XYZ file of C-alpha atoms in Angstrom:
701
model
C -10.921 -27.545 167.086
C -13.643 -29.607 165.449
C -13.926 -28.526 161.827
C -17.248 -27.841 160.084
C -18.062 -29.402 156.761
C -16.552 -27.474 153.862
C -19.379 -25.057 153.102
C -17.248 -22.130 151.969
C -18.872 -19.884 154.590
C -17.382 -18.724 157.902
C -18.453 -20.664 160.984
C -21.563 -19.471 162.810
C -20.347 -20.960 166.089
C -16.767 -21.566 167.216
C -16.118 -23.146 170.606
C -12.505 -23.722 171.558
C -11.196 -25.433 174.722
C -14.339 -24.478 176.655
C -14.320 -25.105 180.414
C -17.441 -24.424 182.503
C -17.643 -24.654 186.299
C -20.232 -24.154 188.996
C -19.207 -22.684 192.346
C -20.803 -24.098 195.490
C -20.054 -24.064 199.203
C -18.128 -27.292 198.619
C -15.892 -25.528 196.072
C -15.560 -25.405 192.301
C -17.411 -28.135 190.389
C -16.096 -28.534 186.806
C -19.074 -29.368 184.563
C -17.485 -29.138 181.093
C -13.790 -29.592 180.329
C -11.769 -28.918 177.147
C -14.755 -28.819 174.781
C -14.285 -27.701 171.165
C -16.807 -27.502 168.333
C -17.538 -25.418 165.249
C -20.723 -25.131 163.236
C -21.215 -23.784 159.704
C -24.361 -22.105 158.297
C -27.032 -24.678 157.465
C -25.078 -27.479 159.150
C -26.570 -29.851 161.716
C -24.412 -31.236 164.541
C -25.557 -33.533 167.338
C -24.329 -33.943 170.902
C -25.097 -37.317 172.477
C -24.353 -38.927 175.817
C -25.938 -40.007 179.092
C -27.782 -37.587 181.379
C -25.302 -35.513 183.358
C -22.538 -35.652 180.742
C -22.623 -31.879 180.115
C -24.631 -31.603 176.868
C -27.161 -29.083 178.168
C -24.427 -27.144 180.003
C -22.735 -26.537 176.641
C -26.003 -25.117 175.263
C -26.440 -22.901 178.329
C -22.839 -21.684 177.987
C -23.517 -20.707 174.365
C -26.571 -18.708 175.506
C -24.728 -17.408 178.609
C -27.533 -18.871 180.767
C -25.327 -20.418 183.464
C -26.977 -18.833 186.499
C -25.392 -16.844 189.268
C -23.080 -19.657 190.399
C -21.921 -20.851 186.969
C -19.415 -19.423 184.564
C -16.941 -19.988 181.747
C -13.534 -20.488 183.388
C -11.529 -21.297 180.279
C -11.650 -21.250 176.486
C -13.894 -19.205 174.222
C -17.389 -19.286 172.688
C -17.603 -17.167 169.524
C -20.851 -16.508 167.682
C -20.418 -14.998 164.234
C -16.918 -13.985 165.311
C -18.002 -12.264 168.533
C -16.725 -13.582 171.859
C -19.854 -14.226 173.946
C -17.909 -13.654 177.191
C -17.263 -10.004 176.260
C -20.916 -9.082 175.593
C -22.870 -7.058 178.136
C -26.449 -7.821 179.192
C -28.013 -5.561 176.555
C -26.027 -7.188 173.741
C -26.948 -10.657 174.987
C -30.648 -9.750 175.112
C -30.507 -8.581 171.504
C -28.948 -11.896 170.413
C -31.151 -14.263 172.410
C -34.372 -15.030 170.606
C -33.224 -13.344 167.405
C -29.780 -14.532 166.253
C -29.581 -17.457 168.711
C -32.712 -19.365 169.721
C -33.341 -22.466 171.797
C -36.010 -25.183 171.818
C -36.345 -26.859 175.205
C -37.299 -30.466 175.974
C -40.504 -29.604 177.844
C -42.607 -27.061 175.914
C -44.871 -26.269 178.876
C -41.792 -25.093 180.796
C -41.034 -22.629 177.972
C -44.600 -21.337 177.491
C -46.332 -18.910 179.852
C -49.618 -20.552 180.945
C -51.270 -17.190 181.635
C -50.749 -15.755 178.116
C -52.294 -16.832 174.828
C -50.098 -18.395 172.168
C -50.557 -15.283 170.004
C -49.343 -12.930 172.756
C -46.213 -15.022 173.280
C -45.453 -15.323 169.556
C -45.994 -11.632 168.780
C -43.542 -10.706 171.528
C -40.603 -12.049 169.475
C -40.902 -9.799 166.380
C -42.103 -6.862 168.493
C -38.934 -7.125 170.601
C -36.372 -7.963 167.939
C -37.695 -6.787 164.548
C -39.219 -3.362 165.360
C -42.461 -4.088 163.512
C -46.025 -2.938 164.122
C -48.455 -5.108 166.120
C -50.374 -6.029 162.957
C -47.151 -7.058 161.194
C -46.123 -9.085 164.247
C -49.484 -10.835 164.144
C -49.111 -11.625 160.423
C -45.574 -12.972 160.922
C -46.746 -15.150 163.825
C -49.653 -16.575 161.825
C -47.384 -17.364 158.882
C -44.873 -19.122 161.139
C -47.641 -21.278 162.620
C -48.542 -22.237 159.041
C -44.859 -22.998 158.359
C -44.777 -25.439 161.272
C -47.904 -27.146 159.895
C -50.272 -26.292 162.737
C -53.897 -26.699 161.677
C -56.213 -23.730 162.177
C -53.492 -21.223 163.193
C -56.059 -18.493 163.945
C -57.599 -20.697 166.652
C -54.164 -21.601 168.034
C -53.245 -17.900 168.303
C -56.224 -17.347 170.610
C -55.629 -20.525 172.653
C -53.737 -20.894 175.913
C -50.920 -23.491 176.090
C -53.017 -26.009 178.029
C -55.670 -25.963 175.302
C -53.447 -27.576 172.660
C -51.740 -30.984 172.538
C -48.121 -31.712 173.483
C -47.088 -32.050 169.845
C -48.769 -28.745 169.031
C -47.065 -27.084 172.016
C -43.691 -28.255 170.718
C -44.472 -26.867 167.253
C -45.409 -23.526 168.868
C -42.065 -23.446 170.717
C -40.248 -24.190 167.433
C -42.258 -21.463 165.693
C -41.331 -19.038 168.476
C -37.649 -19.957 168.125
C -37.716 -19.491 164.339
C -39.647 -16.203 164.296
C -36.442 -14.221 164.677
C -34.875 -16.161 161.761
C -31.932 -17.182 163.949
C -28.526 -18.038 162.563
C -28.158 -20.707 165.279
C -30.875 -22.946 166.733
C -30.153 -25.030 169.836
C -32.477 -28.014 170.318
C -32.319 -29.711 173.725
C -34.130 -33.071 173.498
C -36.834 -31.467 171.310
C -38.735 -34.691 170.574
C -38.147 -36.954 173.607
C -41.734 -36.827 174.897
C -43.381 -37.003 171.462
C -44.860 -39.885 169.503
C -42.661 -41.251 166.723
C -45.087 -39.961 164.074
C -45.076 -36.445 165.551
C -41.297 -36.656 165.989
C -40.838 -37.575 162.323
C -42.942 -34.600 161.230
C -41.155 -32.146 163.536
C -37.680 -33.362 162.521
C -38.554 -32.983 158.839
C -40.050 -29.574 159.547
C -36.898 -28.331 161.340
C -34.696 -29.577 158.491
C -36.894 -27.831 155.917
C -36.886 -24.547 157.830
C -33.121 -24.838 158.332
C -32.672 -25.081 154.572
C -35.103 -22.194 154.038
C -33.401 -19.798 156.471
C -29.824 -21.197 156.431
C -30.027 -21.876 160.162
C -27.263 -23.900 161.835
C -28.619 -26.598 164.156
C -27.132 -28.021 167.355
C -29.141 -31.074 168.457
C -28.798 -32.368 172.028
C -30.178 -35.853 172.614
C -29.529 -39.368 173.897
C -31.402 -40.779 170.875
C -28.690 -41.965 168.482
C -31.278 -43.084 165.926
C -32.565 -39.513 165.680
C -28.998 -38.172 165.370
C -28.319 -40.526 162.462
C -31.306 -39.128 160.574
C -30.898 -35.389 161.203
C -27.188 -34.612 161.713
C -24.135 -34.139 159.492
C -21.691 -34.666 162.358
C -21.911 -36.020 165.916
C -20.029 -35.326 169.119
C -20.154 -37.950 171.882
C -19.838 -36.532 175.399
C -18.934 -38.304 178.625
C -18.445 -36.766 182.068
C -18.026 -33.208 180.767
C -15.659 -34.082 177.922
C -16.029 -34.682 174.215
C -14.712 -38.242 173.839
C -15.357 -38.752 170.122
C -16.415 -36.567 167.214
C -16.813 -37.128 163.504
C -19.140 -37.531 160.567
C -22.236 -39.709 160.774
C -20.456 -42.411 158.762
C -17.387 -42.388 161.024
C -19.293 -42.522 164.316
C -21.798 -45.220 163.313
C -19.615 -47.339 160.995
C -16.162 -46.938 162.571
C -16.563 -45.917 166.234
C -13.270 -45.847 168.105
C -14.012 -44.861 171.701
C -15.173 -47.677 174.032
C -17.967 -45.419 175.320
C -19.367 -44.863 171.815
C -19.247 -48.612 171.240
C -21.037 -49.111 174.558
C -23.827 -46.694 173.609
C -24.345 -48.399 170.248
C -24.443 -51.794 171.983
C -27.348 -50.587 174.157
C -29.671 -49.811 171.259
C -32.266 -52.376 170.111
C -32.022 -52.626 166.305
C -34.622 -54.202 163.972
C -32.481 -57.283 163.370
C -31.483 -57.727 167.053
C -32.457 -60.946 168.843
C -33.255 -60.654 172.552
C -32.252 -64.282 173.139
C -29.362 -64.902 170.734
C -27.749 -61.461 171.088
C -29.069 -59.582 174.139
C -28.303 -55.919 174.674
C -25.377 -55.138 176.965
C -25.675 -52.151 179.296
C -22.549 -50.142 180.080
C -21.455 -51.247 183.564
C -21.259 -48.750 186.411
C -22.417 -45.147 186.455
C -21.321 -41.737 185.250
C -18.934 -40.284 187.909
C -19.975 -37.140 189.741
C -18.026 -34.057 188.578
C -16.055 -33.852 191.841
C -15.300 -37.616 191.845
C -13.759 -38.040 188.401
C -10.885 -40.555 188.315
C -7.295 -39.767 187.381
C -6.633 -40.133 183.676
C -9.526 -41.356 181.532
C -12.928 -40.476 183.002
C -14.427 -43.594 181.396
C -11.723 -45.849 182.875
C -13.786 -47.441 185.717
C -16.424 -48.591 183.190
C -14.090 -49.546 180.317
C -13.255 -53.164 179.434
C -10.141 -51.961 177.526
C -8.736 -49.915 180.427
C -4.956 -50.100 180.890
C -3.842 -48.363 184.075
C -0.364 -47.626 182.782
C -1.671 -45.920 179.641
C -5.114 -44.672 180.635
C -4.954 -43.926 184.368
C -2.035 -41.535 184.733
C -2.549 -38.245 182.884
C -5.423 -36.300 181.355
C -6.100 -37.555 177.824
C -6.275 -35.201 174.854
C -8.297 -35.525 171.652
C -6.372 -36.888 168.682
C -7.160 -37.487 165.019
C -8.044 -41.006 163.923
C -5.431 -41.207 161.188
C -6.648 -44.631 160.057
C -9.809 -43.041 158.645
C -8.076 -40.344 156.651
C -10.672 -37.871 157.982
C -9.392 -34.917 159.979
C -12.875 -34.488 161.456
C -12.843 -37.920 163.178
C -11.191 -37.406 166.556
C -11.160 -39.467 169.728
C -10.092 -39.037 173.364
C -8.577 -42.478 173.964
C -4.984 -43.729 174.216
C -5.939 -47.187 172.947
C -8.202 -46.316 169.994
C -5.815 -47.990 167.531
C -6.268 -51.322 169.408
C -10.049 -51.300 168.918
C -11.433 -52.956 165.786
C -14.656 -51.028 165.021
C -15.985 -53.811 162.784
C -16.271 -56.404 165.558
C -16.083 -54.490 168.844
C -19.797 -53.902 169.500
C -20.618 -55.593 172.811
C -23.258 -58.309 172.947
C -24.621 -60.402 175.779
C -24.532 -64.190 176.031
C -27.248 -66.400 174.614
C -30.245 -66.854 176.894
C -32.997 -69.418 176.459
C -36.325 -67.945 175.362
C -39.109 -67.686 177.903
C -41.474 -70.668 177.786
C -44.982 -69.644 176.680
C -47.740 -71.306 178.713
C -51.525 -71.152 178.979
C -53.671 -68.026 178.683
C -53.470 -65.782 181.738
C -55.349 -62.741 180.453
C -58.216 -62.488 177.936
C -59.686 -59.182 176.817
C -62.953 -59.691 174.925
C -64.770 -56.794 173.184
C -63.596 -54.321 175.823
C -65.295 -50.923 175.751
C -64.474 -47.898 177.874
C -66.567 -44.750 177.420
C -66.347 -41.477 179.323
C -69.447 -39.291 179.696
C -69.109 -35.631 178.691
C -71.787 -33.015 179.325
C -72.329 -30.734 176.315
C -73.478 -27.298 177.522
C -73.569 -25.642 174.093
C -76.717 -23.947 172.789
C -76.931 -26.453 169.922
C -76.926 -29.390 172.365
C -79.624 -27.700 174.451
C -81.842 -27.173 171.374
C -81.405 -30.740 170.063
C -81.619 -32.316 173.510
C -78.283 -34.161 173.035
C -76.566 -32.843 176.157
C -74.694 -36.086 176.870
C -71.865 -37.231 174.609
C -69.358 -40.061 174.966
C -65.598 -40.244 174.545
C -64.959 -43.736 173.189
C -61.494 -44.321 174.643
C -61.623 -48.079 173.922
C -63.970 -49.712 171.404
C -64.357 -53.503 171.031
C -60.788 -54.465 171.963
C -59.965 -58.175 171.930
C -56.593 -59.808 172.628
C -55.048 -62.310 175.021
C -51.745 -62.884 176.803
C -50.145 -66.140 177.901
C -47.855 -67.188 180.717
C -44.277 -66.010 180.087
C -45.337 -63.961 177.034
C -44.729 -60.272 176.286
C -47.622 -58.549 174.510
C -46.931 -54.974 173.374
C -49.651 -52.371 172.872
C -48.450 -49.578 170.573
C -49.889 -46.403 169.080
C -49.798 -42.626 169.305
C -50.732 -40.639 172.403
C -54.494 -40.605 172.821
C -55.054 -43.954 171.095
C -56.293 -45.580 174.325
C -53.222 -47.589 175.399
C -53.088 -46.215 178.936
C -56.876 -46.536 179.280
C -56.463 -50.283 178.696
C -53.851 -50.325 181.468
C -56.144 -48.465 183.880
C -58.990 -50.908 183.219
C -56.672 -53.884 183.707
C -55.475 -52.451 187.015
C -58.971 -51.550 188.250
C -58.267 -47.819 188.261
C -61.151 -47.625 185.778
C -64.003 -50.076 185.177
C -65.061 -51.255 181.730
C -68.197 -49.897 180.067
C -68.706 -53.170 178.190
C -67.002 -56.449 177.334
C -64.937 -58.652 179.623
C -61.440 -58.784 181.071
C -60.794 -62.334 182.296
C -57.729 -62.729 184.479
C -56.996 -66.114 186.028
C -60.535 -67.266 185.107
C -62.286 -64.304 186.812
C -63.947 -61.336 185.066
C -62.269 -58.252 186.580
C -63.247 -55.692 183.920
C -66.068 -54.213 186.002
C -64.342 -54.690 189.377
C -62.496 -51.638 190.720
C -59.184 -51.924 192.545
C -60.943 -51.199 195.869
C -63.233 -54.204 195.340
C -60.571 -56.671 194.230
C -59.164 -59.243 196.627
C -55.559 -58.916 197.876
C -54.730 -61.992 195.789
C -56.064 -60.323 192.614
C -54.230 -57.082 193.363
C -50.975 -58.878 194.053
C -51.266 -61.060 190.944
C -51.610 -58.085 188.547
C -49.135 -55.258 189.142
C -47.932 -52.202 187.229
C -44.669 -50.393 186.452
C -45.289 -46.732 185.619
C -43.317 -44.476 183.273
C -42.168 -42.057 185.955
C -41.144 -43.668 189.272
C -40.966 -40.211 190.916
C -44.761 -40.064 190.799
C -45.242 -43.457 192.442
C -42.543 -43.605 195.139
C -43.286 -42.003 198.515
C -40.467 -39.488 199.159
C -40.843 -39.769 202.946
C -40.449 -43.572 203.182
C -37.315 -45.649 202.733
C -37.025 -47.990 199.765
C -37.190 -51.020 202.064
C -40.368 -49.753 203.761
C -42.113 -49.221 200.408
C -41.274 -52.689 199.092
C -42.020 -54.292 202.474
C -45.463 -52.697 202.578
C -46.392 -54.470 199.330
C -45.169 -57.815 200.683
C -47.261 -57.398 203.840
C -50.316 -55.915 202.064
C -50.648 -58.834 199.633
C -50.093 -61.476 202.309
C -46.827 -62.842 200.911
C -45.168 -62.626 204.346
C -46.209 -61.253 207.739
C -43.158 -62.012 209.899
C -41.011 -58.881 210.173
C -37.693 -60.678 209.660
C -38.987 -62.653 206.683
C -40.291 -59.446 205.100
C -36.827 -57.903 205.444
C -35.222 -60.992 203.914
C -37.588 -60.798 200.946
C -36.924 -57.051 200.500
C -33.178 -57.739 200.324
C -33.792 -60.600 197.897
C -35.846 -58.332 195.650
C -33.163 -55.635 195.709
C -30.600 -58.246 194.701
C -32.945 -59.437 191.937
C -33.031 -55.951 190.394
C -29.256 -55.634 190.911
C -29.299 -52.870 193.529
C -26.990 -52.754 196.586
C -28.653 -54.110 199.733
C -27.910 -50.895 201.645
C -30.417 -49.123 199.358
C -33.144 -50.546 201.624
C -32.500 -47.700 204.069
C -32.260 -44.934 201.458
C -34.944 -42.443 200.407
C -35.977 -42.030 196.742
C -34.205 -38.639 196.500
C -30.876 -40.430 197.041
C -31.293 -42.579 193.913
C -30.825 -41.885 190.213
C -33.677 -42.204 187.699
C -32.573 -45.663 186.604
C -32.222 -46.829 190.204
C -35.721 -45.563 191.044
C -37.127 -47.491 188.093
C -35.416 -50.647 189.403
C -37.091 -50.043 192.772
C -40.444 -49.681 190.990
C -39.834 -53.030 189.269
C -38.865 -54.687 192.563
C -42.039 -53.345 194.170
C -44.165 -54.591 191.238
C -42.743 -58.105 191.631
C -42.957 -58.088 195.451
C -46.456 -59.623 195.413
C -45.458 -62.583 193.179
C -47.554 -61.271 190.249
C -48.727 -63.518 187.446
C -48.825 -60.486 185.121
C -47.226 -57.041 185.060
C -48.414 -54.037 183.059
C -45.474 -51.789 182.090
C -46.591 -48.362 180.816
C -43.674 -46.670 178.997
C -41.200 -47.900 181.653
C -38.016 -46.911 179.782
C -38.975 -44.064 177.425
C -37.476 -41.317 179.625
C -34.229 -43.194 180.432
C -30.760 -43.022 178.891
C -30.020 -45.773 176.386
C -27.631 -47.561 178.755
C -30.107 -47.482 181.653
C -32.946 -48.476 179.294
C -30.926 -51.473 178.073
C -30.243 -52.559 181.661
C -33.915 -52.207 182.641
C -35.061 -54.102 179.515
C -32.716 -57.007 180.211
C -33.681 -56.985 183.891
C -37.400 -57.255 183.089
C -36.750 -60.144 180.696
C -34.528 -61.964 183.211
C -37.248 -61.741 185.868
C -39.846 -62.831 183.326
C -37.798 -65.926 182.421
C -37.284 -66.856 186.067
C -40.893 -66.328 187.199
C -42.792 -66.993 183.911
C -44.493 -63.633 184.326
C -46.832 -62.306 181.652
C -45.856 -58.796 180.529
C -48.162 -56.218 178.946
C -45.730 -53.667 177.515
C -47.239 -50.291 176.528
C -45.054 -48.075 174.362
C -44.756 -45.843 171.297
C -41.100 -46.897 170.783
C -41.315 -49.576 168.110
C -37.559 -50.299 168.232
C -37.899 -51.480 171.824
C -41.170 -53.247 171.015
C -39.509 -55.098 168.124
C -36.807 -56.280 170.512
C -38.897 -57.153 173.587
C -42.316 -58.300 172.415
C -43.577 -61.707 171.329
C -46.850 -60.280 170.013
C -47.973 -56.753 169.125
C -51.350 -54.984 169.262
C -51.486 -51.771 167.171
C -54.122 -49.265 168.356
C -55.522 -46.105 166.796
C -58.304 -43.928 168.241
C -59.396 -46.604 170.701
C -59.551 -49.472 168.203
C -57.216 -52.280 167.131
C -55.852 -51.794 163.612
C -53.561 -54.836 163.553
C -52.413 -57.597 165.852
C -50.132 -60.592 165.483
C -46.694 -61.931 166.326
C -43.872 -59.400 166.254
C -42.428 -60.830 163.035
C -45.857 -60.704 161.377
C -46.584 -57.107 162.375
C -43.131 -55.880 161.326
C -43.364 -57.505 157.869
C -45.829 -57.087 154.974
C -48.780 -57.169 154.855
C -49.141 -54.073 157.034
C -52.107 -52.010 158.049
C -51.363 -48.519 156.573
C -51.111 -47.133 160.118
C -48.576 -49.797 161.141
C -46.644 -48.975 157.976
C -46.497 -45.280 158.957
C -45.456 -46.086 162.542
C -42.585 -48.270 161.333
C -41.436 -45.595 158.918
C -41.244 -43.031 161.723
C -38.970 -45.077 164.021
C -35.413 -43.620 164.259
C -32.915 -46.477 163.805
C -29.284 -46.076 164.905
C -27.805 -48.219 162.137
C -26.566 -46.886 158.765
C -27.028 -50.354 157.207
C -30.808 -50.027 157.655
C -32.894 -48.342 154.971
C -36.462 -47.087 155.534
C -39.262 -45.945 153.306
C -40.320 -42.458 154.359
C -43.985 -41.958 155.257
C -44.963 -38.841 157.203
C -48.581 -38.747 158.342
C -50.445 -35.514 157.682
C -52.802 -33.918 160.172
C -53.766 -34.861 163.707
C -55.799 -37.832 165.006
C -59.532 -37.000 165.197
C -61.151 -36.348 168.543
C -62.388 -39.440 170.387
C -65.487 -37.338 171.111
C -66.310 -37.212 167.399
C -64.579 -40.163 165.647
C -64.979 -40.843 161.907
C -68.054 -42.836 160.909
C -66.049 -45.479 159.018
C -62.409 -46.448 159.501
C -60.928 -44.396 162.361
C -57.710 -43.931 160.344
C -59.455 -42.732 157.164
C -58.763 -39.009 157.747
C -54.965 -39.539 157.675
C -54.541 -42.716 155.638
C -52.194 -42.334 152.633
C -53.877 -45.400 151.037
C -57.480 -44.274 151.566
C -59.836 -45.856 148.992
C -62.645 -43.284 149.141
C -66.206 -43.215 150.464
C -66.084 -46.806 151.708
C -63.295 -45.875 154.149
C -65.202 -42.796 155.312
C -68.569 -44.446 155.847
C -68.110 -48.147 156.639
C -66.245 -49.869 159.448
C -63.467 -51.990 157.940
C -63.654 -55.796 158.070
C -61.175 -57.740 160.185
C -59.041 -59.706 157.720
C -57.313 -62.801 159.047
C -53.801 -63.201 157.595
C -52.562 -66.087 159.737
C -53.593 -68.049 162.811
C -53.295 -64.999 165.087
C -52.469 -62.191 162.628
C -55.404 -59.870 161.890
C -55.674 -56.540 160.030
C -58.705 -54.248 160.158
C -58.779 -52.607 156.700
C -60.881 -52.215 153.536
C -57.848 -52.703 151.280
C -57.647 -56.193 149.785
C -55.141 -58.588 151.300
C -53.429 -59.084 147.920
C -52.759 -55.341 147.723
C -51.499 -55.160 151.317
C -49.293 -58.204 150.705
C -47.707 -56.480 147.688
C -46.469 -53.532 149.790
C -42.669 -53.354 149.999
C -41.050 -53.765 153.442
C -40.665 -50.469 155.318
C -37.377 -51.490 156.915
C -34.626 -53.334 155.031
C -31.023 -54.113 155.963
C -28.409 -53.393 153.296
C -26.294 -56.334 152.198
C -22.893 -54.796 151.565
C -21.390 -58.181 150.786
C -23.642 -58.447 147.732
C -22.644 -55.018 146.399
């Protein structure tokens, strides 16, 4: 069994040799096999691995939420010494929500849209603590204050749809903590959140864990987050724990080839997309009923030895070389792997050649009209107000160049994308693409050549692929629509060529979207975007919801296509690790305005705009040799309906100077040829700021 850290207290959770199966008409489907873990009070343990590896099934087995066709078929799950399999429904109901609580990935799926936040929060103490309604209300209000929600009285009276995603997630965490649980399960609790919100929520959970002595089980594919919040990590693959150990052991001395593969997929601050490209893990996770004999990872492993690895089931064993009983690995060849030089890396690739300007955005404005029906508006006569989604944006992009637009949700990034694509028209300013102003031209009014030359890859391919059409038909329609080819046979040839370009089997042309995985659908979306021979592609969060291995493959694929076709890429994201790796230049936005812009090296090094500094500090980095200064932003961004009079960032800025920041728009300070910062702080003072991210030099110690 995996041992907890020596805390002197009995384990809260003990899982030993757990096996979970689902029973279908096709027979028994083993989802989790031979899984062991223990968790002490106040300890934080992470489970990482690709989607489908069994992480969430473990959490559901702990809660006994396996559905009518799922069940524990072997091993034990003990909570505070009690075997969960022996508890009846009444005993389970008394534990769930009080002693054991869970935070789900999607807060709207956990909140009832027809009840106010207050009604849903009060239900927890009323059910589990036997308190009066007024006491339940007081406890709920205090917990909302504990999770740093502004104006908790208003939130109590609000419905879920009336608060932001970050606020919804804080409500779900508050609900989980109201019963003061001994064990908190967190299933991808921050995946859909901005890095700044994520940093605040992670710090909040850690603080509340210390306050209440709660044990935490994190489930995520974000290894950077695990490094920051966990004491130990378990790496899962195809239903099995393949490696487990302390943070130091897993990140500094990984022994399983799968762990090494995951770490090789992560873009780090010092990574070079040309000199040392990311390497995706080849192949795919096997389906539970198609697991190979011997090592489940064998078909994807470069160190596979059929005689040793492909005969019998492989058990976990202690990595004796570390002298740590907690570091264990499920691999027969772990002793042959040198963890100091085994991280995979791709071959050198020439950088993309940067050409002439393709896109110029000049003083772009996008306002939305809002009718104010309040009594005050009626009396004053100001019944029309404006949401300033974009305000005086200016930047350009060149042939073969990647320009990233970064910022928190609501900063106006996606509005820029919609204007570029003609889904919205600009209120003011110009968008010049291939020498034509398209800012005030909607998609319906653009020529087929303009539509084909500027394409988009969306975050979620499920929302953009027609479920009733084959993959080949959807790509072929784009080819025909934009006049690339009209002959039926030539269209088919080009479809097959595009599928090969995105490294998908040619037989996928006849498949429907439902028959493809998430990563495969995103490849189809990329193939469709490039079907019209675009000069520029707008990619709006194209990899944020993908596993690290799939994300690495998609990132490298986009760059390969860009090199071959000299395509301009506008990359919209809140993931600054990926931006640091992919982008040539970066535009930092806040509340519809540009705070800083410049080359990637310039933006990621002092001088910083204070907002850029905070964004960099919030990025989880999966490398123990990297040190970060900690900056957690307080409060929420102001409403775009009522922005600050002066600097838009003044209400949250940790370096705020005073009245000048509140009342006057900041000047645009030019640092270099193309590096600009919009701030009242003097350049000498900004230049003196220490780097947010530094890499330790162990050789010098």
